[in-house]
mmCIF file of C-alpha atoms in Angstrom:
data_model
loop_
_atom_site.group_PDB
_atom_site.id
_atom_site.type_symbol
_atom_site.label_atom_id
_atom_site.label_comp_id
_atom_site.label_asym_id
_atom_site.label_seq_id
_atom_site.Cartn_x
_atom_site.Cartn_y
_atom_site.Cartn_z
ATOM 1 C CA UNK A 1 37.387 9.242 -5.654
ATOM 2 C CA UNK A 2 34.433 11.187 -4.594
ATOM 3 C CA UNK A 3 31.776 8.937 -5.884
ATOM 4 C CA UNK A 4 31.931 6.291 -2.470
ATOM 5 C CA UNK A 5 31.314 9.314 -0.569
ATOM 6 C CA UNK A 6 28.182 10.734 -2.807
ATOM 7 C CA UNK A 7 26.985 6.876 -2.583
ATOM 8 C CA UNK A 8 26.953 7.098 0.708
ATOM 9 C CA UNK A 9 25.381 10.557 1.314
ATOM 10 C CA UNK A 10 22.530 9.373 -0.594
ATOM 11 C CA UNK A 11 22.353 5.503 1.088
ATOM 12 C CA UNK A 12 22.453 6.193 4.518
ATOM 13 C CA UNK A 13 19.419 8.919 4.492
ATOM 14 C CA UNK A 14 17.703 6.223 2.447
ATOM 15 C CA UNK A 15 18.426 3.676 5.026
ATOM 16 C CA UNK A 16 17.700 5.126 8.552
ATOM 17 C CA UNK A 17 15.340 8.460 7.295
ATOM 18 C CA UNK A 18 11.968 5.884 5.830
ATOM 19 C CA UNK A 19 9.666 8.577 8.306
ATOM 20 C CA UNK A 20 10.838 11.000 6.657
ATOM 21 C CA UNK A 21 8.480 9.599 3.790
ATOM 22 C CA UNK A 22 5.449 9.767 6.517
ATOM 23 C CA UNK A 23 5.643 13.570 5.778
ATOM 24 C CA UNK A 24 5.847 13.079 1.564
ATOM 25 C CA UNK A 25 3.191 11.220 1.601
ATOM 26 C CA UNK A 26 1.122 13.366 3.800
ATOM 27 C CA UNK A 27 2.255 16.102 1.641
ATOM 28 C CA UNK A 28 1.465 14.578 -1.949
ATOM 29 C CA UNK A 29 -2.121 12.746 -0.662
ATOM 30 C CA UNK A 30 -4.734 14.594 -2.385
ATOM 31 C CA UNK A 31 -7.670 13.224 0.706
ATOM 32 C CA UNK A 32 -8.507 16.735 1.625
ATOM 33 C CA UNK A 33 -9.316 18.129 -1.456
ATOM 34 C CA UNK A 34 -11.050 15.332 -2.687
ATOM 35 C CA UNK A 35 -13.294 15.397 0.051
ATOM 36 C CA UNK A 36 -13.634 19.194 -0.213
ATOM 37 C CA UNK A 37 -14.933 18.431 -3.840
ATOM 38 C CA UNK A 38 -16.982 15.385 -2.888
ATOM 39 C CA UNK A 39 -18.786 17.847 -0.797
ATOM 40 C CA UNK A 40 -18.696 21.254 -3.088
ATOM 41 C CA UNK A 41 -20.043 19.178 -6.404
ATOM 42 C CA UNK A 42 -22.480 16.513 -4.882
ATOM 43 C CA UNK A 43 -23.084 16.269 -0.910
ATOM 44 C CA UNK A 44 -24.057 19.229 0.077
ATOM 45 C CA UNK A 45 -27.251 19.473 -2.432
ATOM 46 C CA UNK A 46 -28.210 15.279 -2.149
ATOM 47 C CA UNK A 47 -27.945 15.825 1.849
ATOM 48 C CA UNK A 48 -31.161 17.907 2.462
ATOM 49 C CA UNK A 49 -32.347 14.641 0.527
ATOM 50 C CA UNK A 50 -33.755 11.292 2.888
ATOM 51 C CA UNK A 51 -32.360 9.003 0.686
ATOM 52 C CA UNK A 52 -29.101 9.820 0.422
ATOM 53 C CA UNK A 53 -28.820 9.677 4.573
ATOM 54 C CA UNK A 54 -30.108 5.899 4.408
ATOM 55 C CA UNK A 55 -26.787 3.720 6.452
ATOM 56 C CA UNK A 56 -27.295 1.726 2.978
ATOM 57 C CA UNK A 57 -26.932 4.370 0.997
ATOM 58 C CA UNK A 58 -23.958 6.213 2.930
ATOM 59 C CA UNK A 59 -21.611 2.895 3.095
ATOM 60 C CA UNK A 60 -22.057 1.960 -0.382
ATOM 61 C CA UNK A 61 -20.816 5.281 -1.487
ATOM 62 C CA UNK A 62 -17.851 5.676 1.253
ATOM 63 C CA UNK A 63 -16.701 2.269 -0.572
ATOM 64 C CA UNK A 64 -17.057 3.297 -3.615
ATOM 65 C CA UNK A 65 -15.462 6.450 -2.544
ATOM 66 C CA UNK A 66 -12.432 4.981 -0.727
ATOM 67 C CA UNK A 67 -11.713 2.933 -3.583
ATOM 68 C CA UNK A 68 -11.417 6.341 -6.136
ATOM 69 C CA UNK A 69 -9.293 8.221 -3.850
ATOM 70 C CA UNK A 70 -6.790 4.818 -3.283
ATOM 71 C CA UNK A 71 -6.503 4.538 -6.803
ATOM 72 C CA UNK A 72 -5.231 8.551 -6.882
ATOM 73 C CA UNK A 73 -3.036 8.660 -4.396
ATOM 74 C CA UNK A 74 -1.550 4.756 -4.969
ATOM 75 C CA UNK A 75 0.019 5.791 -7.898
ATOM 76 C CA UNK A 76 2.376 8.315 -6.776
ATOM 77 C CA UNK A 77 3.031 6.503 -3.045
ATOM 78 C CA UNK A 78 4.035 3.573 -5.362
ATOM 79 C CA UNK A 79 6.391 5.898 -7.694
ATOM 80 C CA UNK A 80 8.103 7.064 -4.865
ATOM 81 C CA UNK A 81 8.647 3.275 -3.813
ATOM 82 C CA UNK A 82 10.359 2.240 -7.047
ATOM 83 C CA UNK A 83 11.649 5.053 -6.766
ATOM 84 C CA UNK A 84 13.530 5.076 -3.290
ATOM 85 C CA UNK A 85 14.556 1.230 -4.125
ATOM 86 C CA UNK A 86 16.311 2.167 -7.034
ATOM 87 C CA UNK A 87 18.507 4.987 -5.496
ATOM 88 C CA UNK A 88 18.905 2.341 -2.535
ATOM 89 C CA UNK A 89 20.580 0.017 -5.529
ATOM 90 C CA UNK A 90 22.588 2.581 -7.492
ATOM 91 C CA UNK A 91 23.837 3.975 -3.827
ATOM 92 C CA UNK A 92 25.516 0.909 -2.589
ATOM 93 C CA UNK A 93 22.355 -1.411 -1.435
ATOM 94 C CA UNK A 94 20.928 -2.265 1.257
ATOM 95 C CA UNK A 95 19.557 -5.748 2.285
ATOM 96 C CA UNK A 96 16.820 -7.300 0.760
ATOM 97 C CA UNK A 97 13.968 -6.166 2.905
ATOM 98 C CA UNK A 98 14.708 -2.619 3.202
ATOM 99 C CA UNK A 99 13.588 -2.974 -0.600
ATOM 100 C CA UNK A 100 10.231 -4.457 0.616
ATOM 101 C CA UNK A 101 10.014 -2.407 2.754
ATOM 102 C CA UNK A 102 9.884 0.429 1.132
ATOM 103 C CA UNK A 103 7.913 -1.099 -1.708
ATOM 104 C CA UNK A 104 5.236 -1.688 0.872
ATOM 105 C CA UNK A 105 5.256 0.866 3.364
ATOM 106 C CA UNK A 106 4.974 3.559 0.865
ATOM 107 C CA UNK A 107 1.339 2.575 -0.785
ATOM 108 C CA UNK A 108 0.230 1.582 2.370
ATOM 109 C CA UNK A 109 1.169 4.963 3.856
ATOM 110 C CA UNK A 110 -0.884 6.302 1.031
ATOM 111 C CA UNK A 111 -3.832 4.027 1.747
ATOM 112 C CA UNK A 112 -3.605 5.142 5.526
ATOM 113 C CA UNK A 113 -3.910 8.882 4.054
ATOM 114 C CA UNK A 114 -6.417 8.156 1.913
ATOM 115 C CA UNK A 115 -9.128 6.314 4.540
ATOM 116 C CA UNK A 116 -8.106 8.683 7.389
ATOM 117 C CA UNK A 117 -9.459 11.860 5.490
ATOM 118 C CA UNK A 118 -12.197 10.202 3.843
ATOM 119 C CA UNK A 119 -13.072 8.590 7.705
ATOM 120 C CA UNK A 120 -12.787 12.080 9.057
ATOM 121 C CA UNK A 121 -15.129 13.292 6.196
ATOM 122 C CA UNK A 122 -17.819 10.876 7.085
ATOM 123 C CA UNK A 123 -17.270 10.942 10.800
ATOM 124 C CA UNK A 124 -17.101 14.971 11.743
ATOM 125 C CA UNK A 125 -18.709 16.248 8.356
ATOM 126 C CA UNK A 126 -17.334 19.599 8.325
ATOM 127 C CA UNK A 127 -19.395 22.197 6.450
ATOM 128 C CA UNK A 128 -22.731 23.653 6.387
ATOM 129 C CA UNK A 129 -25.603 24.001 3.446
ATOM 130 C CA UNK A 130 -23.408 27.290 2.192
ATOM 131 C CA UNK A 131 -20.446 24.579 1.942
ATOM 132 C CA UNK A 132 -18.716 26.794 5.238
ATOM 133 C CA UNK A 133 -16.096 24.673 7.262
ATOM 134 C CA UNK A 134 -17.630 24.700 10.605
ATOM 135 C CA UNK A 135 -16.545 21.558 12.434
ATOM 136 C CA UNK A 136 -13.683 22.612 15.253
ATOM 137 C CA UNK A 137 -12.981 18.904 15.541
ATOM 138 C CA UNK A 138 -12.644 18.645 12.012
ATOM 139 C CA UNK A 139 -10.025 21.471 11.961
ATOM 140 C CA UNK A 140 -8.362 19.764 15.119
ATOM 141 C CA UNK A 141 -7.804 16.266 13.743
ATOM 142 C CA UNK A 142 -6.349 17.972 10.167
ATOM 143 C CA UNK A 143 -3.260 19.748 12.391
ATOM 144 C CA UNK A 144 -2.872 16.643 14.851
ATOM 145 C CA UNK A 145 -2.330 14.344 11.383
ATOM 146 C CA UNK A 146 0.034 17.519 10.173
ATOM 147 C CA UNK A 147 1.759 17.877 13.379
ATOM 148 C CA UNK A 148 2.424 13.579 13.709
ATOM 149 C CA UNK A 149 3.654 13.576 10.870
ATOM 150 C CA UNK A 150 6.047 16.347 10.722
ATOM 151 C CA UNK A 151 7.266 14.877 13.851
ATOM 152 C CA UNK A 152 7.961 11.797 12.039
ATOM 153 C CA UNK A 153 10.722 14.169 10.090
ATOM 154 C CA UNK A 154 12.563 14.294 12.604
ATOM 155 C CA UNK A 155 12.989 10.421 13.372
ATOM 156 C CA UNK A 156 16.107 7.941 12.710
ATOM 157 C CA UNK A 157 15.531 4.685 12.736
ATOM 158 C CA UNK A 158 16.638 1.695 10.429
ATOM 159 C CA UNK A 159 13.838 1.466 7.684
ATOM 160 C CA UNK A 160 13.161 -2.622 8.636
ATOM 161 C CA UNK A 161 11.763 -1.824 11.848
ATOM 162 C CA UNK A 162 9.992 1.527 11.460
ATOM 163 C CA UNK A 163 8.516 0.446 7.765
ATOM 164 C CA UNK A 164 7.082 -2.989 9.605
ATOM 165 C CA UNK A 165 5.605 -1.189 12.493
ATOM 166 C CA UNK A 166 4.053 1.628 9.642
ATOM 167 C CA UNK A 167 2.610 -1.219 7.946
ATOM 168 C CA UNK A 168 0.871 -2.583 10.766
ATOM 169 C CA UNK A 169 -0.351 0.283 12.140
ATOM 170 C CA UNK A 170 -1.708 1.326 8.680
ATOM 171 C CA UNK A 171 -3.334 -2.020 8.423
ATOM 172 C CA UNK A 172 -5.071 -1.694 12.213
ATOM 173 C CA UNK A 173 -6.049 1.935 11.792
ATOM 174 C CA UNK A 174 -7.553 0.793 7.967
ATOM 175 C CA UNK A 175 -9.907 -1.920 9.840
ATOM 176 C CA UNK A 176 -10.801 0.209 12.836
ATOM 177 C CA UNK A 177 -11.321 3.414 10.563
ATOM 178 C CA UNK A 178 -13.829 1.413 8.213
ATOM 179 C CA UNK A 179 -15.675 0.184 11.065
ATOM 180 C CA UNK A 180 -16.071 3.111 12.862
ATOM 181 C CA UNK A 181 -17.976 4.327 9.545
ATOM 182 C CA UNK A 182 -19.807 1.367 9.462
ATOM 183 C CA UNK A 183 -21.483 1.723 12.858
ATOM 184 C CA UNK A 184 -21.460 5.776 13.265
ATOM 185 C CA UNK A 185 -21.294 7.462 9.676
ATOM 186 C CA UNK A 186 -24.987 6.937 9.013
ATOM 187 C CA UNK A 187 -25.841 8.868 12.097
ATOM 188 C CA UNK A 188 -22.615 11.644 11.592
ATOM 189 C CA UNK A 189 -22.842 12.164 8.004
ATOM 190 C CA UNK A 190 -25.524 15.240 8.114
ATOM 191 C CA UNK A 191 -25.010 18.957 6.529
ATOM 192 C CA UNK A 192 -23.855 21.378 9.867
ATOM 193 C CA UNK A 193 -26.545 24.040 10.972
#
């Protein structure tokens, strides 16, 4: 008798909480460590060198770059996903693009993670030559990102419309992001005094 009622305690979360997932998968994105490390094991010894500073040399290696840390954090966004779809099933259902939805949103909410800390890496280069975090707006953007997206917690909306807007906007931040690094990042990317 009890088990409509657990299917629907765990359905209608599942259906109107998706931005609640903006917070996971801030949570679970591993962008600011792997930039911490990008910097601790290679950039801040090949920076004092000309080469490395060439806009050639510094877009080729945010690609490659980008691409590593995707891969990383796609797998669990996509997890998660499955994941959410299946207790969506077993919990009563839900219609056929909240599945999509959440299929899609998810990795691209992890892509979105992934380019924003790598952008903010190559954009406000944070630490010194004795690998010291010295970049206020560096330590600014990190608790905006925390603080939108613990605000997201609090949200309820249907998962259609929120999970097609988060799409978008990870798709338009994505393009502007990567050309913003394009045109400033050879200039920005530079060890702090």
């Amino acid at each position: 008798a009890s088990m409509p009622q657990a299917r629907a305690r765990v359905n209608d979360p599942l259906t109107r909480r998706l931005p609640y997932f903006v917070f996971i998968m801030y949570a679970i994105n591993r962008g600011t460590s792997f930039t911490r490390s990008l910097f601790m094991n290679c950039d801040h010894s090949l920076l004092t060198y000309g080469f490395y500073k060439q806009p050639r040399m510094v877009l080729r290696l945010f690609a490659i770059r980008l691409r590593e840390i995707v891969k990383v954090n796609l797998l669990p966004a996509s997890v998660i996903g499955a994941g959410a779809c299946l207790l969506l099933l077993c919990s009563g259902g839900a219609a056929p693009l909240d599945y999509a939805v959440y299929l899609v949103s998810l990795p691209c909410l992890s892509v979105f993670f992934s380019v924003h800390y790598l952008t903010l890496y190559y954009l406000l280069q944070p630490f010194n030559a004795a690998t010291e975090m010295k970049s206020a707006a560096y330590q600014l953007a990190l608790s905006a990102t925390y603080l939108a997206c613990f605000a997201c917690m609090r949200l309820k909306v249907d998962a259609l419309p929120f999970g097609l807007a988060c799409i978008a906007f990870c798709l338009l931040y994505c393009a502007l992001a990567c050309a913003l690094v394009y045109r400033l990042a050879p200039r920005t990317f530079r060890l702090r005094a």
